[in-house]
PDB file of C-alpha atoms in Angstrom:
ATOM      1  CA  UNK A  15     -42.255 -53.464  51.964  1.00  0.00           C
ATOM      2  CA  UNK A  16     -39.529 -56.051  51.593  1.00  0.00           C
ATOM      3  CA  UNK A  17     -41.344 -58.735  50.071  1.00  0.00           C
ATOM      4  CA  UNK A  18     -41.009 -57.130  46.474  1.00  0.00           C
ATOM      5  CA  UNK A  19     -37.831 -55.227  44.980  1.00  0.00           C
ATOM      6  CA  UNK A  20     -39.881 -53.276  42.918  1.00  0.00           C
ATOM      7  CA  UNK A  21     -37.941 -50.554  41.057  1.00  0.00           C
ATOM      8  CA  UNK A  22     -38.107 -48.611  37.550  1.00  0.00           C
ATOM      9  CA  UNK A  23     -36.637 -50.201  34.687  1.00  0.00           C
ATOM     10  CA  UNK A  24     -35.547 -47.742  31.896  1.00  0.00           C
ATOM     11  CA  UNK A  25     -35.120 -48.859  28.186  1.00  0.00           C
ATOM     12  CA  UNK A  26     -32.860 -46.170  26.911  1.00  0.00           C
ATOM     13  CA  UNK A  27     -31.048 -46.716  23.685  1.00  0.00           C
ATOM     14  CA  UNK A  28     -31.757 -50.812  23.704  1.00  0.00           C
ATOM     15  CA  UNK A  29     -32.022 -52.139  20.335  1.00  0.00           C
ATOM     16  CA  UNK A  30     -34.258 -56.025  20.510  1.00  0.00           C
ATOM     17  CA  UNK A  31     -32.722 -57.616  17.743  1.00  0.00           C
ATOM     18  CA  UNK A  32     -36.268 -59.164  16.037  1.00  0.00           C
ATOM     19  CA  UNK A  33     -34.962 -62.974  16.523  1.00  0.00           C
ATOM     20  CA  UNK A  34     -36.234 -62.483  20.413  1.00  0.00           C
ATOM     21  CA  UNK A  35     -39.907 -60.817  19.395  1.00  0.00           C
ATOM     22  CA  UNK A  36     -42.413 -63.233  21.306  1.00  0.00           C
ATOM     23  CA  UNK A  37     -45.862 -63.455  19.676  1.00  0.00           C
ATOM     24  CA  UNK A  38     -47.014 -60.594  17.182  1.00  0.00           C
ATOM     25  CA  UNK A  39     -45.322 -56.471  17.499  1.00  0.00           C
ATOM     26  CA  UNK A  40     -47.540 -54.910  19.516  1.00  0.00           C
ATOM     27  CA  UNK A  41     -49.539 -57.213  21.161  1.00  0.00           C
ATOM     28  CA  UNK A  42     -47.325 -56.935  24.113  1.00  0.00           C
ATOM     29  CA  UNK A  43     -49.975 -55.381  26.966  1.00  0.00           C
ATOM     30  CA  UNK A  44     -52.837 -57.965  25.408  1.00  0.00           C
ATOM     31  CA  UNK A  45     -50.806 -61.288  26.077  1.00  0.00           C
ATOM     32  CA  UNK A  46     -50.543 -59.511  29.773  1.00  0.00           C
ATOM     33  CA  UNK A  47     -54.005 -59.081  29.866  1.00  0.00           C
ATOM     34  CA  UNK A  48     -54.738 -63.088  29.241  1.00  0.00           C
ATOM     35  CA  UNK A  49     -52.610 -64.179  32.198  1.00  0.00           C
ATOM     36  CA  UNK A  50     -54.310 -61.499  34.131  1.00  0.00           C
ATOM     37  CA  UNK A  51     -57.654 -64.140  35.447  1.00  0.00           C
ATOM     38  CA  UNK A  52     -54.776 -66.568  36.599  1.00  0.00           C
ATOM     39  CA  UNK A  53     -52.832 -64.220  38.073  1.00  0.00           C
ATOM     40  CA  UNK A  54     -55.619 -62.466  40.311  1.00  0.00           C
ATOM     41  CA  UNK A  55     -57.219 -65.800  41.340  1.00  0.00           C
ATOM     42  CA  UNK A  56     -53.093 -67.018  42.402  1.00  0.00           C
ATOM     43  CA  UNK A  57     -53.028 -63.734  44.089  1.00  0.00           C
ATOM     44  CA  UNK A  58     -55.458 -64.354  46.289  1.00  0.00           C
ATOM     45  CA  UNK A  59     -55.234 -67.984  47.028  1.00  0.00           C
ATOM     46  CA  UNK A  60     -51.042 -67.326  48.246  1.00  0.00           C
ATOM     47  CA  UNK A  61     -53.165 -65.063  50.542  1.00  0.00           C
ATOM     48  CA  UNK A  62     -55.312 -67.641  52.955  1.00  0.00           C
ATOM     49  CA  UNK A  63     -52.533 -69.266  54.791  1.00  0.00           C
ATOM     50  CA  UNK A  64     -50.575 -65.640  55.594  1.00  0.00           C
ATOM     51  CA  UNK A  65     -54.582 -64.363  57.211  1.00  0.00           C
ATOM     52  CA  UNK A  66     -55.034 -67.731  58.750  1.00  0.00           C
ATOM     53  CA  UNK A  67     -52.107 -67.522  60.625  1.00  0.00           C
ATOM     54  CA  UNK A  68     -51.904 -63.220  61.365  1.00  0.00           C
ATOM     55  CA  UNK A  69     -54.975 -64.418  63.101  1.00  0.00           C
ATOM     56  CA  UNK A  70     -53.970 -67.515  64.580  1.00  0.00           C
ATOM     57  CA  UNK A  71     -50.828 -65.794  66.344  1.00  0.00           C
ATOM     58  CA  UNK A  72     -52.799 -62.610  67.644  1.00  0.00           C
ATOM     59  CA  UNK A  73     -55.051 -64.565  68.885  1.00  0.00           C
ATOM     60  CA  UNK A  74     -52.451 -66.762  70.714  1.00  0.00           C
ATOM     61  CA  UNK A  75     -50.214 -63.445  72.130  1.00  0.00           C
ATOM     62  CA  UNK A  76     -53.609 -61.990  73.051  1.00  0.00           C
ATOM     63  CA  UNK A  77     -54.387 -65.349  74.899  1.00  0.00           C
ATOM     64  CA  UNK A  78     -51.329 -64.666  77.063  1.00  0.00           C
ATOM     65  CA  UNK A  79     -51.111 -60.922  77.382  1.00  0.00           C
ATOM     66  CA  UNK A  80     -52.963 -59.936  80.582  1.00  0.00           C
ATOM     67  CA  UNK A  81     -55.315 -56.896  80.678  1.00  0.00           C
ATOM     68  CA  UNK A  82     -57.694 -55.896  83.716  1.00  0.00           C
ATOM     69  CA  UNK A  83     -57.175 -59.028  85.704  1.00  0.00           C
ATOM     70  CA  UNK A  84     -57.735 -61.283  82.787  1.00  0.00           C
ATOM     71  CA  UNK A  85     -56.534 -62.083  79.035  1.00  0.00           C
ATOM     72  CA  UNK A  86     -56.611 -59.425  76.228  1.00  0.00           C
ATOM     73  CA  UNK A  87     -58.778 -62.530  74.264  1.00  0.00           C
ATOM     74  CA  UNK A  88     -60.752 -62.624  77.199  1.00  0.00           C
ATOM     75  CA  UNK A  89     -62.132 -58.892  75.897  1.00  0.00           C
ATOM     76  CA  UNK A  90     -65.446 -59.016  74.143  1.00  0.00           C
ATOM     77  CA  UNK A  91     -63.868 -56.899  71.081  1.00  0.00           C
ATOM     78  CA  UNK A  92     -60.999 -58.635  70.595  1.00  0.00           C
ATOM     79  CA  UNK A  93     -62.651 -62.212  70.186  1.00  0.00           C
ATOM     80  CA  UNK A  94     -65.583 -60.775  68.191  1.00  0.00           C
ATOM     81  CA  UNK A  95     -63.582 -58.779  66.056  1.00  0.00           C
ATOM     82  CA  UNK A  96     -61.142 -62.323  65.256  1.00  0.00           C
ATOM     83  CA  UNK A  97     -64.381 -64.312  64.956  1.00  0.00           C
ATOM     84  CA  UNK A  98     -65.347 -61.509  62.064  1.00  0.00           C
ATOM     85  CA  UNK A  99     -62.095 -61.397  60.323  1.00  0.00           C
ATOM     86  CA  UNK A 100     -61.966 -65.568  60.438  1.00  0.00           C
ATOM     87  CA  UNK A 101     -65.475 -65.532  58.815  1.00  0.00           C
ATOM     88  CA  UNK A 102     -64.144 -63.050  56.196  1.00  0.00           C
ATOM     89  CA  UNK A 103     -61.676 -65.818  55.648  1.00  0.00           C
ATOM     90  CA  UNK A 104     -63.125 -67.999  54.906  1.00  0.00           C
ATOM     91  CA  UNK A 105     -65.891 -66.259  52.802  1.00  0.00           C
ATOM     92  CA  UNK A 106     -62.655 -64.932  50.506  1.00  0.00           C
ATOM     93  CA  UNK A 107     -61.787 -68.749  50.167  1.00  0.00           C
ATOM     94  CA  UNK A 108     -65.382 -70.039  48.989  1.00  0.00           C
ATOM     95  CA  UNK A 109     -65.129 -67.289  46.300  1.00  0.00           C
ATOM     96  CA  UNK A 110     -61.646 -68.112  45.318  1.00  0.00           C
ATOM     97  CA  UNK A 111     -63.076 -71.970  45.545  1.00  0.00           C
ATOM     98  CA  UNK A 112     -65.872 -70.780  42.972  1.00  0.00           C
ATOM     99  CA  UNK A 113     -63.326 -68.887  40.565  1.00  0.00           C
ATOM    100  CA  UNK A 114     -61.590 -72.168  40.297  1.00  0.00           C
ATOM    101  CA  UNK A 115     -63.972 -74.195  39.445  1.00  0.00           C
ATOM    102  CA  UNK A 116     -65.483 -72.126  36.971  1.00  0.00           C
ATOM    103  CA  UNK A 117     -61.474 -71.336  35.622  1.00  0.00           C
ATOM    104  CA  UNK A 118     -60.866 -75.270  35.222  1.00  0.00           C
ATOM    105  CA  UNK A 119     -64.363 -75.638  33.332  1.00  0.00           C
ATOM    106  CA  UNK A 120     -62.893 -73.526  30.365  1.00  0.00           C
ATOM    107  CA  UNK A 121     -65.234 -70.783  31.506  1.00  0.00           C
ATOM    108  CA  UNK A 122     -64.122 -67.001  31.442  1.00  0.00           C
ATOM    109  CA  UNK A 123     -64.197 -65.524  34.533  1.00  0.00           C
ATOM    110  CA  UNK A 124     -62.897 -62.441  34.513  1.00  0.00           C
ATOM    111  CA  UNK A 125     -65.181 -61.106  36.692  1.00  0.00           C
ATOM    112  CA  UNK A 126     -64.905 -63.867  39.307  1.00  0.00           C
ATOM    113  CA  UNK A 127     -61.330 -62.779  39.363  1.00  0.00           C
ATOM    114  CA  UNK A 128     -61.768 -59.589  39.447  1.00  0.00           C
ATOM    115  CA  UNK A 129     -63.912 -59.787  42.547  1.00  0.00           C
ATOM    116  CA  UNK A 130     -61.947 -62.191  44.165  1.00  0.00           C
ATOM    117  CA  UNK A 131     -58.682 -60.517  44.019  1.00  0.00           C
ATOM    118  CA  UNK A 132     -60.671 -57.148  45.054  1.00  0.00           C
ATOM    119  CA  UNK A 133     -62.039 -58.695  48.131  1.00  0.00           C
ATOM    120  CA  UNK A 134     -58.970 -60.744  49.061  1.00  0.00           C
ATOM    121  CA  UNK A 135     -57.066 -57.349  48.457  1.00  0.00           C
ATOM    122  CA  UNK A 136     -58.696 -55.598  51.039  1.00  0.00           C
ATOM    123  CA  UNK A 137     -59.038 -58.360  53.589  1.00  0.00           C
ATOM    124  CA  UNK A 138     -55.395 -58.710  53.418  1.00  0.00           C
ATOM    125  CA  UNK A 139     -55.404 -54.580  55.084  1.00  0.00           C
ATOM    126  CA  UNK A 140     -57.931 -54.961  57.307  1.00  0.00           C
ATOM    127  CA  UNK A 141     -56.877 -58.464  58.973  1.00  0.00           C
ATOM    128  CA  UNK A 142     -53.111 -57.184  59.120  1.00  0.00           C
ATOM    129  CA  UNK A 143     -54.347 -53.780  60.148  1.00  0.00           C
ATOM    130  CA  UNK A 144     -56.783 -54.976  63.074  1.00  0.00           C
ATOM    131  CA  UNK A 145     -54.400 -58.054  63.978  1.00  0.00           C
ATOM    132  CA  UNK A 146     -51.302 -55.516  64.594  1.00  0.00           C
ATOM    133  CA  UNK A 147     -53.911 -53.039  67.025  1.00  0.00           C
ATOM    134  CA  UNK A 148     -53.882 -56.192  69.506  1.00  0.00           C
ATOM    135  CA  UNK A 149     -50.114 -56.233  69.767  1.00  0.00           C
ATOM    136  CA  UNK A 150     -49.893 -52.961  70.852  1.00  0.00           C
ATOM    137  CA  UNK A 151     -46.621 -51.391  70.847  1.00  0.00           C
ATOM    138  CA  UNK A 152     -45.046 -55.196  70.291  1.00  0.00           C
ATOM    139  CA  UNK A 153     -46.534 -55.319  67.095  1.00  0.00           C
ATOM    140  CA  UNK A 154     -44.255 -53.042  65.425  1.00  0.00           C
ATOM    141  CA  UNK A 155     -40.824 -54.703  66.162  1.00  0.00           C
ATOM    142  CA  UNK A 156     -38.905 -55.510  63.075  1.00  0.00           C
ATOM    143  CA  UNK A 157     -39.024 -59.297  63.854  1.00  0.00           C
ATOM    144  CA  UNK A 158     -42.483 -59.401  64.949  1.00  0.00           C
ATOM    145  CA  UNK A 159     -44.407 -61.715  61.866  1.00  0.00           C
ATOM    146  CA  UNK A 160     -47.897 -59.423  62.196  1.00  0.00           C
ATOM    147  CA  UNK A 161     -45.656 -56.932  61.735  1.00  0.00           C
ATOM    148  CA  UNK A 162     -44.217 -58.376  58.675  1.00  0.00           C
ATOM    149  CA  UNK A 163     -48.200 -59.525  56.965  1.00  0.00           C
ATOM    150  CA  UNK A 164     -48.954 -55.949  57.812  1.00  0.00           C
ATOM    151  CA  UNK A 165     -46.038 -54.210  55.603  1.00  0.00           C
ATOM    152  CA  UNK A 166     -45.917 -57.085  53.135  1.00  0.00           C
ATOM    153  CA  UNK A 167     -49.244 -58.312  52.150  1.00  0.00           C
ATOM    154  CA  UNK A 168     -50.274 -54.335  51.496  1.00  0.00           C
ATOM    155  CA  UNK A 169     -48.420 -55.597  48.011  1.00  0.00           C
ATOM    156  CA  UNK A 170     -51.784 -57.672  47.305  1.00  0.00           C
ATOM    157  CA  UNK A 171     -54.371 -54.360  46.661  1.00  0.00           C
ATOM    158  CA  UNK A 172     -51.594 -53.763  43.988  1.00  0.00           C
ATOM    159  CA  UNK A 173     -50.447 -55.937  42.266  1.00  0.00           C
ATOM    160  CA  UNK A 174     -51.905 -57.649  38.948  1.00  0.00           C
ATOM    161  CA  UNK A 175     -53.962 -54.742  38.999  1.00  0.00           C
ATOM    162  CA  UNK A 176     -55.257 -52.014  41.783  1.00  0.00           C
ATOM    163  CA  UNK A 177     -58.539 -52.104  43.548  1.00  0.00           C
ATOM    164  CA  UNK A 178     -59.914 -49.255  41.458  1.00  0.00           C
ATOM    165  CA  UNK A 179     -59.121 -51.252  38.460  1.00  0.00           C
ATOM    166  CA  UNK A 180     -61.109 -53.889  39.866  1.00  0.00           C
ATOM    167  CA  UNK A 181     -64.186 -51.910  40.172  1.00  0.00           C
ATOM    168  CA  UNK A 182     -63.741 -51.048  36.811  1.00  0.00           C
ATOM    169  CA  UNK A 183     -62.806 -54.520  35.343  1.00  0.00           C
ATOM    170  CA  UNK A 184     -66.233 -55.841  37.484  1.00  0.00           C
ATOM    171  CA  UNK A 185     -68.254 -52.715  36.354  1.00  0.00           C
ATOM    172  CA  UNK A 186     -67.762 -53.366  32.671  1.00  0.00           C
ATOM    173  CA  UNK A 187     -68.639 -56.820  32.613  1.00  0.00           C
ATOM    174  CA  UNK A 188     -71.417 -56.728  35.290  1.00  0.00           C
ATOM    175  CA  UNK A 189     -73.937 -58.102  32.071  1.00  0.00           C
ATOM    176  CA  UNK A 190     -72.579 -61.766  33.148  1.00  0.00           C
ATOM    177  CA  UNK A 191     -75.148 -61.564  35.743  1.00  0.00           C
ATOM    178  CA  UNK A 192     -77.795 -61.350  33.333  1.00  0.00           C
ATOM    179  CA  UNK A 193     -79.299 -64.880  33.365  1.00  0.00           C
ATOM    180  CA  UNK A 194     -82.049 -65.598  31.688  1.00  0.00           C
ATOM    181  CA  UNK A 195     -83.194 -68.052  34.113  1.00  0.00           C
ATOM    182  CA  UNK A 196     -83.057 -66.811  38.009  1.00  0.00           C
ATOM    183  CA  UNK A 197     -83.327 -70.067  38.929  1.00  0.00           C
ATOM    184  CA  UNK A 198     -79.923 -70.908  37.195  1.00  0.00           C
ATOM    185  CA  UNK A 199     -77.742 -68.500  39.038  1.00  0.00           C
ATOM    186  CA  UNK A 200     -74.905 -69.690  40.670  1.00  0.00           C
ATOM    187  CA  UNK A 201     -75.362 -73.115  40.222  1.00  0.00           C
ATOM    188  CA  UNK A 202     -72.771 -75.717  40.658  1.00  0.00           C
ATOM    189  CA  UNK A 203     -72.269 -79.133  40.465  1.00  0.00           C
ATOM    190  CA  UNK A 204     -71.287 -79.718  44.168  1.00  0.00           C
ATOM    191  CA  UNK A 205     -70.770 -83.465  43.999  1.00  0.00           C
ATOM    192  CA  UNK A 206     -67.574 -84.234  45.829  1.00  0.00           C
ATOM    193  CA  UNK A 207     -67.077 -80.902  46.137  1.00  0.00           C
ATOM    194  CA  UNK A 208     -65.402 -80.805  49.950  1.00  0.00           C
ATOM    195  CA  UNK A 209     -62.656 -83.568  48.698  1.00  0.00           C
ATOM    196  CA  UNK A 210     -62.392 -82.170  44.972  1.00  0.00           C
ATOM    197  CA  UNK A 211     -61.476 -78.347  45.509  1.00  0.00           C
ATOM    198  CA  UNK A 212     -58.278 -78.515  47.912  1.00  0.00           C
ATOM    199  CA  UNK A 213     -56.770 -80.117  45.344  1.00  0.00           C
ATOM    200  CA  UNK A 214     -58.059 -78.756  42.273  1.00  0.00           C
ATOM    201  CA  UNK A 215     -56.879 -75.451  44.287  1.00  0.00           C
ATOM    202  CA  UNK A 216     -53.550 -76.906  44.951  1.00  0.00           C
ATOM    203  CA  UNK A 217     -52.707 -78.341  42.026  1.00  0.00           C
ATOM    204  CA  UNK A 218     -53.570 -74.835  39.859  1.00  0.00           C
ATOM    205  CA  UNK A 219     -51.557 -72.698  41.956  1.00  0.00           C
ATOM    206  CA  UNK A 220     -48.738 -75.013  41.872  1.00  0.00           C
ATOM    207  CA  UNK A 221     -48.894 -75.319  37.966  1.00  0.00           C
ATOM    208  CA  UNK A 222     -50.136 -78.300  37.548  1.00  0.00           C
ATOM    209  CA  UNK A 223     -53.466 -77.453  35.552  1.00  0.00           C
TER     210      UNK A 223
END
C-alpha cells in the first residue's frame, strides 16, 4: 500500500517537558475516542468518488475489450455484477447521508458511524476486488488506477478502527434501536433534503461545520 507510510514510532528515553501536555494526563486514548464518529463518517465519505470511478473505468475497458465475438460488458455477469456493486454505492452513500444529518443535529451517533464506516470498509474490497477480475491480467500493472483502489483503499477496513471493532462498537450500543414508538424509527425531516445534503456533506468533510 503506498497511500499511507505507516511505520512504528518508538518513544525511548523522551522526556515531554509538561508546558506541551494537551488536555488532562491521561486522558490521551479518550480525546481519540471523541474524534473517532468524525473520523469514521470522513472515512467513508473520501470513499464514494474512488468506487464511483473503479467502476466507471472497468466498465469503460470492459466496453472495449472484446470477448466471444462481442464486448466483455456485453457478458451477463459482468454488467450485473457492476449494476450490484453501483447499487451498493449508492446504498453506502444514503447511510453516510443519514450519519450526517443526524452528526450536524448535535445527535450522537456512534453507531451510525460505526456502521457506516463498517459497510463502506468492506465495499471498498469487494468493488476493488471484483473491478480488478474484469481487467484480467491488465489489471495488475503498476500504473493501472484499479490496480491502485485495489492496494490502496484496503487502508479503509483499517483505519480509525478495524471491522471487528466495528461489530463490537455497533454490538454494545445496539439499545439505540430501542424506540419506544415503532412508528418513530428512522424518521427524518426530508424537506429539501436532495439540495441540502451534498452540501451539508461537502462542507463537513472539508471542515467547514
Amino acid at each position: 500500500m503506498h497511500s499511507s507510510d505507516t511505520a512504528e514510532i518508538f518513544f525511548d528515553n523522551v522526556r515531554v517537558p509538561a508546558r506541551y501536555i494537551i488536555g488532562e494526563e491521561g486522558r490521551g486514548f479518550f480525546y481519540q475516542m471523541l474524534q473517532f464518529q468524525d473520523e469514521r463518517l470522513v472515512a467513508a465519505a473520501v470513499l464514494l468518488e474512488p468506487l464511483q470511478r473503479c467502476i466507471a473505468l472497468t466498465a469503460k475497458y470492459a466496453s472495449e475489450r472484446k470477448l466471444f465475438g462481442s464486448t466483455v460488458l456485453d457478458q451477463q455477469t459482468v454488467h450485473f455484477t457492476l449494476a450490484e456493486l453501483q447499487s451498493e454505492v449508492e446504498a453506502v452513500r444514503a447511510l453516510l447521508y443519514r450519519a450526517v444529518l443526524s452528526r450536524l443535529h448535535g445527535d450522537d451517533v456512534t453507531l451510525l458511524a460505526s456502521m457506516t464506516k463498517l459497510k463502506a470498509g468492506r465495499l471498498a474490497r469487494v468493488v476493488t476486488d471484483s473491478c480488478l477480475q474484469f481487467w484480467g491480467g491488465n489489471g495488475f500493472t503498476w500504473d493501472n488506477p484499479v490496480c491502485r483502489m485495489h492496494r490502496d483503499l484496503r487502508l479503509h477496513s483499517v483505519g480509525a478502527g478495524i471491522t471487528d471493532a466495528k461489530l463490537v462498537v455497533m454490538g454494545m450500543t445496539a439499545n439505540d434501536f430501542a424506540i419506544a414508538d415503532p412508528e418513530d424509527a428512522g424518521m427524518l425531516d426530508i424537506v429539501g433534503f436532495d439540495s441540502a445534503v451534498p452540501t451539508l456533506l461537502y462542507d463537513f468533510v472539508n471542515g467547514k461545520l
